[in-house]
Amino acid sequence: MIELDKQDGLWTVTLNRPDKANSLTGAMLAELAAIAESATEARALILTGRGKVFSAGADLEEARAGLATSDLWERLSAAIAALPGLTIAALNGTLAGGSLGMALACDLRLAVPGANIFYPVMKRGFLPQPSDPQRMAALIGPARTKLILIAGQKIAAEEAYGFGLIDRVVPAEELMDTARAFAADTLAADPEIARGIAALCP
């Protein structure tokens, strides 16, 4: 249910459980974390999904059994954030719940029109993963972070672009080409220069 494609330094990771809105099981989370931890050799990494939803977050049955508070979420986002290469979340649709953490950990986020972003942890009686509010607030400020986490608002991709949570809204048929275009300079550059510039960016 996790696909990994490696081509010339570009790793593309695809969530492939569209019949369940790409909701994540513990096994899928562990596999994603292992991929991210091994991707230090990747020059760029793109995260995307099959179907019309990027991810609905935790699989509901497993969430009720404890997955919602698993440290796998934090392990995954920390591994993505630590990567030296360029990381891009290519959101093929709505992004919800704990899966938001992996997108927040990426350097860039693209989304298709009409995609929604929401994180209903308070409604479901859970705390968000510790780094998620911090990364979100760094991107969009504390008030808008509270709008999503405490007020429970769904934010459309176009509004999220205005907030700075999404870096580009692109038609679905152009999503992956745009993501690959964003990675092109990094892939073509001297690896030391690419890593050096990345290290200088906050």
PDB file of C-alpha atoms in Angstrom:
ATOM      1  CA  MET A   1       0.000   0.000   0.000  1.00  0.00           C
ATOM      2  CA  ILE A   2       3.106   2.180  -0.090  1.00  0.00           C
ATOM      3  CA  GLU A   3       4.815   2.506  -3.465  1.00  0.00           C
ATOM      4  CA  LEU A   4       8.414   3.679  -3.793  1.00  0.00           C
ATOM      5  CA  ASP A   5       9.976   4.718  -7.088  1.00  0.00           C
ATOM      6  CA  LYS A   6      13.646   5.753  -7.328  1.00  0.00           C
ATOM      7  CA  GLN A   7      14.928   7.491 -10.444  1.00  0.00           C
ATOM      8  CA  ASP A   8      18.197   9.437 -10.707  1.00  0.00           C
ATOM      9  CA  GLY A   9      18.171  10.694  -7.144  1.00  0.00           C
ATOM     10  CA  LEU A  10      14.424  11.420  -7.065  1.00  0.00           C
ATOM     11  CA  TRP A  11      12.392   9.250  -4.724  1.00  0.00           C
ATOM     12  CA  THR A  12       8.618   9.252  -5.172  1.00  0.00           C
ATOM     13  CA  VAL A  13       6.553   7.772  -2.353  1.00  0.00           C
ATOM     14  CA  THR A  14       2.886   7.093  -3.126  1.00  0.00           C
ATOM     15  CA  LEU A  15       0.134   6.185  -0.683  1.00  0.00           C
ATOM     16  CA  ASN A  16      -1.902   3.542  -2.476  1.00  0.00           C
ATOM     17  CA  ARG A  17      -5.017   2.717  -0.476  1.00  0.00           C
ATOM     18  CA  PRO A  18      -7.580   4.806  -2.375  1.00  0.00           C
ATOM     19  CA  ASP A  19     -10.520   2.582  -1.399  1.00  0.00           C
ATOM     20  CA  LYS A  20      -9.907   3.699   2.215  1.00  0.00           C
ATOM     21  CA  ALA A  21      -9.073   7.332   1.373  1.00  0.00           C
ATOM     22  CA  ASN A  22      -5.397   6.455   1.853  1.00  0.00           C
ATOM     23  CA  SER A  23      -5.950   6.184   5.599  1.00  0.00           C
ATOM     24  CA  LEU A  24      -2.801   4.949   7.288  1.00  0.00           C
ATOM     25  CA  THR A  25      -2.381   1.744   9.236  1.00  0.00           C
ATOM     26  CA  GLY A  26       0.414   1.165  11.706  1.00  0.00           C
ATOM     27  CA  ALA A  27       2.208  -1.013   9.167  1.00  0.00           C
ATOM     28  CA  MET A  28       1.974   1.739   6.540  1.00  0.00           C
ATOM     29  CA  LEU A  29       3.272   4.338   8.988  1.00  0.00           C
ATOM     30  CA  ALA A  30       6.207   2.130   9.948  1.00  0.00           C
ATOM     31  CA  GLU A  31       7.033   1.554   6.278  1.00  0.00           C
ATOM     32  CA  LEU A  32       6.847   5.284   5.521  1.00  0.00           C
ATOM     33  CA  ALA A  33       9.113   6.064   8.475  1.00  0.00           C
ATOM     34  CA  ALA A  34      11.640   3.434   7.363  1.00  0.00           C
ATOM     35  CA  ILE A  35      11.650   4.862   3.831  1.00  0.00           C
ATOM     36  CA  ALA A  36      12.173   8.409   5.119  1.00  0.00           C
ATOM     37  CA  GLU A  37      14.967   7.285   7.419  1.00  0.00           C
ATOM     38  CA  SER A  38      16.725   5.557   4.521  1.00  0.00           C
ATOM     39  CA  ALA A  39      16.231   8.457   2.081  1.00  0.00           C
ATOM     40  CA  THR A  40      19.375  10.335   3.115  1.00  0.00           C
ATOM     41  CA  GLU A  41      20.842   9.356  -0.255  1.00  0.00           C
ATOM     42  CA  ALA A  42      17.884  10.863  -2.142  1.00  0.00           C
ATOM     43  CA  ARG A  43      18.478  14.235  -3.788  1.00  0.00           C
ATOM     44  CA  ALA A  44      14.736  14.976  -3.647  1.00  0.00           C
ATOM     45  CA  LEU A  45      11.667  13.180  -2.302  1.00  0.00           C
ATOM     46  CA  ILE A  46       8.042  13.603  -3.366  1.00  0.00           C
ATOM     47  CA  LEU A  47       5.112  12.360  -1.274  1.00  0.00           C
ATOM     48  CA  THR A  48       1.788  11.859  -3.034  1.00  0.00           C
ATOM     49  CA  GLY A  49      -1.265   9.586  -3.111  1.00  0.00           C
ATOM     50  CA  ARG A  50      -3.538   7.610  -5.414  1.00  0.00           C
ATOM     51  CA  GLY A  51      -7.129   8.638  -5.955  1.00  0.00           C
ATOM     52  CA  LYS A  52      -8.885  11.829  -4.927  1.00  0.00           C
ATOM     53  CA  VAL A  53      -7.701  12.013  -1.291  1.00  0.00           C
ATOM     54  CA  PHE A  54      -4.092  12.395  -0.187  1.00  0.00           C
ATOM     55  CA  SER A  55      -4.826  10.835   3.191  1.00  0.00           C
ATOM     56  CA  ALA A  56      -7.678  10.786   5.676  1.00  0.00           C
ATOM     57  CA  GLY A  57      -5.192  10.275   8.506  1.00  0.00           C
ATOM     58  CA  ALA A  58      -5.207   7.213  10.727  1.00  0.00           C
ATOM     59  CA  ASP A  59      -7.248   4.161   9.835  1.00  0.00           C
ATOM     60  CA  LEU A  60     -10.268   4.552  12.128  1.00  0.00           C
ATOM     61  CA  GLU A  61     -10.187   1.050  13.585  1.00  0.00           C
ATOM     62  CA  GLU A  62      -6.481   1.263  14.336  1.00  0.00           C
ATOM     63  CA  ALA A  63      -6.866   4.821  15.630  1.00  0.00           C
ATOM     64  CA  ARG A  64      -9.348   3.596  18.235  1.00  0.00           C
ATOM     65  CA  ALA A  65      -6.918   0.806  19.122  1.00  0.00           C
ATOM     66  CA  GLY A  66      -4.112   3.277  19.855  1.00  0.00           C
ATOM     67  CA  LEU A  67      -2.618   4.320  16.528  1.00  0.00           C
ATOM     68  CA  ALA A  68      -3.844   7.907  16.946  1.00  0.00           C
ATOM     69  CA  THR A  69      -1.319   8.438  19.747  1.00  0.00           C
ATOM     70  CA  SER A  70       1.475   6.260  18.368  1.00  0.00           C
ATOM     71  CA  ASP A  71       4.998   7.687  18.268  1.00  0.00           C
ATOM     72  CA  LEU A  72       5.208   6.461  14.662  1.00  0.00           C
ATOM     73  CA  TRP A  73       3.667   9.769  13.492  1.00  0.00           C
ATOM     74  CA  GLU A  74       6.405  11.797  15.135  1.00  0.00           C
ATOM     75  CA  ARG A  75       9.076   9.362  13.955  1.00  0.00           C
ATOM     76  CA  LEU A  76       7.883   9.824  10.374  1.00  0.00           C
ATOM     77  CA  SER A  77       7.688  13.624  10.404  1.00  0.00           C
ATOM     78  CA  ALA A  78      11.057  13.916  12.165  1.00  0.00           C
ATOM     79  CA  ALA A  79      12.691  11.684   9.556  1.00  0.00           C
ATOM     80  CA  ILE A  80      11.255  13.769   6.703  1.00  0.00           C
ATOM     81  CA  ALA A  81      12.284  17.056   8.327  1.00  0.00           C
ATOM     82  CA  ALA A  82      15.838  15.775   8.814  1.00  0.00           C
ATOM     83  CA  LEU A  83      16.404  14.831   5.169  1.00  0.00           C
ATOM     84  CA  PRO A  84      19.141  16.824   3.419  1.00  0.00           C
ATOM     85  CA  GLY A  85      17.391  16.699   0.042  1.00  0.00           C
ATOM     86  CA  LEU A  86      14.396  18.734  -1.098  1.00  0.00           C
ATOM     87  CA  THR A  87      11.104  17.269   0.158  1.00  0.00           C
ATOM     88  CA  ILE A  88       7.801  17.995  -1.575  1.00  0.00           C
ATOM     89  CA  ALA A  89       4.260  17.021  -0.590  1.00  0.00           C
ATOM     90  CA  ALA A  90       2.212  16.735  -3.793  1.00  0.00           C
ATOM     91  CA  LEU A  91      -1.290  16.665  -2.353  1.00  0.00           C
ATOM     92  CA  ASN A  92      -3.589  14.984  -4.855  1.00  0.00           C
ATOM     93  CA  GLY A  93      -6.599  15.722  -2.656  1.00  0.00           C
ATOM     94  CA  THR A  94      -7.784  16.334   0.883  1.00  0.00           C
ATOM     95  CA  LEU A  95      -5.296  16.053   3.733  1.00  0.00           C
ATOM     96  CA  ALA A  96      -6.689  15.246   7.165  1.00  0.00           C
ATOM     97  CA  GLY A  97      -5.667  14.355  10.690  1.00  0.00           C
ATOM     98  CA  GLY A  98      -2.275  12.991  11.604  1.00  0.00           C
ATOM     99  CA  SER A  99      -1.197  12.696   7.974  1.00  0.00           C
ATOM    100  CA  LEU A 100      -0.864  16.484   8.011  1.00  0.00           C
ATOM    101  CA  GLY A 101       2.354  15.997   9.973  1.00  0.00           C
ATOM    102  CA  MET A 102       4.257  14.481   7.052  1.00  0.00           C
ATOM    103  CA  ALA A 103       3.220  17.349   4.773  1.00  0.00           C
ATOM    104  CA  LEU A 104       4.172  19.970   7.365  1.00  0.00           C
ATOM    105  CA  ALA A 105       7.597  18.337   7.641  1.00  0.00           C
ATOM    106  CA  CYS A 106       8.210  18.755   3.896  1.00  0.00           C
ATOM    107  CA  ASP A 107      10.000  21.765   2.441  1.00  0.00           C
ATOM    108  CA  LEU A 108       7.223  22.495  -0.079  1.00  0.00           C
ATOM    109  CA  ARG A 109       3.533  21.659  -0.388  1.00  0.00           C
ATOM    110  CA  LEU A 110       1.494  21.593  -3.610  1.00  0.00           C
ATOM    111  CA  ALA A 111      -2.225  20.877  -3.758  1.00  0.00           C
ATOM    112  CA  VAL A 112      -4.941  20.383  -6.329  1.00  0.00           C
ATOM    113  CA  PRO A 113      -7.922  22.768  -6.438  1.00  0.00           C
ATOM    114  CA  GLY A 114     -10.700  21.821  -4.063  1.00  0.00           C
ATOM    115  CA  ALA A 115      -8.480  19.888  -1.665  1.00  0.00           C
ATOM    116  CA  ASN A 116      -9.296  20.533   1.988  1.00  0.00           C
ATOM    117  CA  ILE A 117      -6.958  20.558   4.961  1.00  0.00           C
ATOM    118  CA  PHE A 118      -8.220  19.808   8.449  1.00  0.00           C
ATOM    119  CA  TYR A 119      -6.964  18.265  11.682  1.00  0.00           C
ATOM    120  CA  PRO A 120      -9.900  17.258  13.931  1.00  0.00           C
ATOM    121  CA  VAL A 121      -7.861  16.050  16.908  1.00  0.00           C
ATOM    122  CA  MET A 122      -9.787  17.970  19.545  1.00  0.00           C
ATOM    123  CA  LYS A 123     -13.129  16.707  18.222  1.00  0.00           C
ATOM    124  CA  ARG A 124     -11.841  13.139  18.395  1.00  0.00           C
ATOM    125  CA  GLY A 125     -10.310  13.541  21.843  1.00  0.00           C
ATOM    126  CA  PHE A 126      -6.605  13.360  20.976  1.00  0.00           C
ATOM    127  CA  LEU A 127      -3.648  15.704  21.185  1.00  0.00           C
ATOM    128  CA  PRO A 128      -1.803  16.451  17.948  1.00  0.00           C
ATOM    129  CA  GLN A 129       1.717  15.173  17.564  1.00  0.00           C
ATOM    130  CA  PRO A 130       4.041  17.630  19.377  1.00  0.00           C
ATOM    131  CA  SER A 131       5.862  18.967  16.320  1.00  0.00           C
ATOM    132  CA  ASP A 132       2.738  19.527  14.197  1.00  0.00           C
ATOM    133  CA  PRO A 133       1.453  22.724  15.899  1.00  0.00           C
ATOM    134  CA  GLN A 134       4.996  24.099  15.992  1.00  0.00           C
ATOM    135  CA  ARG A 135       5.594  23.527  12.286  1.00  0.00           C
ATOM    136  CA  MET A 136       2.150  24.817  11.395  1.00  0.00           C
ATOM    137  CA  ALA A 137       2.564  27.975  13.469  1.00  0.00           C
ATOM    138  CA  ALA A 138       5.967  28.607  11.863  1.00  0.00           C
ATOM    139  CA  LEU A 139       4.239  28.594   8.466  1.00  0.00           C
ATOM    140  CA  ILE A 140       0.952  30.391   9.158  1.00  0.00           C
ATOM    141  CA  GLY A 141       1.176  31.936  12.635  1.00  0.00           C
ATOM    142  CA  PRO A 142      -0.461  31.011  15.937  1.00  0.00           C
ATOM    143  CA  ALA A 143      -3.958  32.381  15.248  1.00  0.00           C
ATOM    144  CA  ARG A 144      -4.451  30.464  12.015  1.00  0.00           C
ATOM    145  CA  THR A 145      -2.979  27.363  13.649  1.00  0.00           C
ATOM    146  CA  LYS A 146      -5.667  27.661  16.333  1.00  0.00           C
ATOM    147  CA  LEU A 147      -8.257  28.134  13.587  1.00  0.00           C
ATOM    148  CA  ILE A 148      -7.399  24.662  12.326  1.00  0.00           C
ATOM    149  CA  LEU A 149      -6.571  22.828  15.552  1.00  0.00           C
ATOM    150  CA  ILE A 150      -8.933  24.412  18.072  1.00  0.00           C
ATOM    151  CA  ALA A 151     -11.744  25.898  15.982  1.00  0.00           C
ATOM    152  CA  GLY A 152     -11.669  22.752  13.847  1.00  0.00           C
ATOM    153  CA  GLN A 153     -11.995  24.573  10.532  1.00  0.00           C
ATOM    154  CA  LYS A 154     -11.545  22.941   7.151  1.00  0.00           C
ATOM    155  CA  ILE A 155      -9.291  25.090   4.997  1.00  0.00           C
ATOM    156  CA  ALA A 156      -9.594  24.840   1.216  1.00  0.00           C
ATOM    157  CA  ALA A 157      -6.389  24.655  -0.793  1.00  0.00           C
ATOM    158  CA  GLU A 158      -6.927  28.119  -2.229  1.00  0.00           C
ATOM    159  CA  GLU A 159      -7.317  29.649   1.241  1.00  0.00           C
ATOM    160  CA  ALA A 160      -4.376  27.583   2.518  1.00  0.00           C
ATOM    161  CA  TYR A 161      -2.298  29.097  -0.285  1.00  0.00           C
ATOM    162  CA  GLY A 162      -3.207  32.564   0.988  1.00  0.00           C
ATOM    163  CA  PHE A 163      -2.179  31.499   4.487  1.00  0.00           C
ATOM    164  CA  GLY A 164       1.188  30.164   3.285  1.00  0.00           C
ATOM    165  CA  LEU A 165       0.355  26.597   4.256  1.00  0.00           C
ATOM    166  CA  ILE A 166       0.315  25.575   0.572  1.00  0.00           C
ATOM    167  CA  ASP A 167       2.991  26.876  -1.808  1.00  0.00           C
ATOM    168  CA  ARG A 168       1.193  26.310  -5.108  1.00  0.00           C
ATOM    169  CA  VAL A 169      -2.277  25.217  -6.225  1.00  0.00           C
ATOM    170  CA  VAL A 170      -2.078  23.353  -9.528  1.00  0.00           C
ATOM    171  CA  PRO A 171      -4.532  21.343 -11.653  1.00  0.00           C
ATOM    172  CA  ALA A 172      -4.544  17.634 -10.857  1.00  0.00           C
ATOM    173  CA  GLU A 173      -3.141  16.716 -14.262  1.00  0.00           C
ATOM    174  CA  GLU A 174      -0.147  19.006 -13.666  1.00  0.00           C
ATOM    175  CA  LEU A 175       0.543  18.064 -10.044  1.00  0.00           C
ATOM    176  CA  MET A 176       3.351  15.560 -10.483  1.00  0.00           C
ATOM    177  CA  ASP A 177       4.979  17.420 -13.368  1.00  0.00           C
ATOM    178  CA  THR A 178       5.040  20.557 -11.207  1.00  0.00           C
ATOM    179  CA  ALA A 179       6.515  18.647  -8.267  1.00  0.00           C
ATOM    180  CA  ARG A 180       9.215  17.189 -10.499  1.00  0.00           C
ATOM    181  CA  ALA A 181       9.910  20.644 -11.964  1.00  0.00           C
ATOM    182  CA  PHE A 182      10.412  22.008  -8.448  1.00  0.00           C
ATOM    183  CA  ALA A 183      12.946  19.219  -7.820  1.00  0.00           C
ATOM    184  CA  ALA A 184      14.791  19.709 -11.126  1.00  0.00           C
ATOM    185  CA  ASP A 185      17.360  22.303  -9.986  1.00  0.00           C
ATOM    186  CA  THR A 186      18.221  20.290  -6.877  1.00  0.00           C
ATOM    187  CA  LEU A 187      18.661  17.145  -8.948  1.00  0.00           C
ATOM    188  CA  ALA A 188      20.898  18.968 -11.436  1.00  0.00           C
ATOM    189  CA  ALA A 189      23.033  20.808  -8.884  1.00  0.00           C
ATOM    190  CA  ASP A 190      26.259  19.742  -7.228  1.00  0.00           C
ATOM    191  CA  PRO A 191      25.037  17.734  -4.214  1.00  0.00           C
ATOM    192  CA  GLU A 192      27.260  19.632  -1.804  1.00  0.00           C
ATOM    193  CA  ILE A 193      25.950  22.984  -3.040  1.00  0.00           C
ATOM    194  CA  ALA A 194      22.335  21.781  -2.844  1.00  0.00           C
ATOM    195  CA  ARG A 195      22.817  20.535   0.710  1.00  0.00           C
ATOM    196  CA  GLY A 196      24.684  23.707   1.656  1.00  0.00           C
ATOM    197  CA  ILE A 197      21.907  25.979   0.439  1.00  0.00           C
ATOM    198  CA  ALA A 198      19.285  23.812   2.160  1.00  0.00           C
ATOM    199  CA  ALA A 199      21.241  24.068   5.411  1.00  0.00           C
ATOM    200  CA  LEU A 200      21.235  27.882   5.163  1.00  0.00           C
ATOM    201  CA  CYS A 201      17.455  28.044   4.779  1.00  0.00           C
ATOM    202  CA  PRO A 202      15.544  28.166   8.083  1.00  0.00           C
TER     203      PRO A 202
END
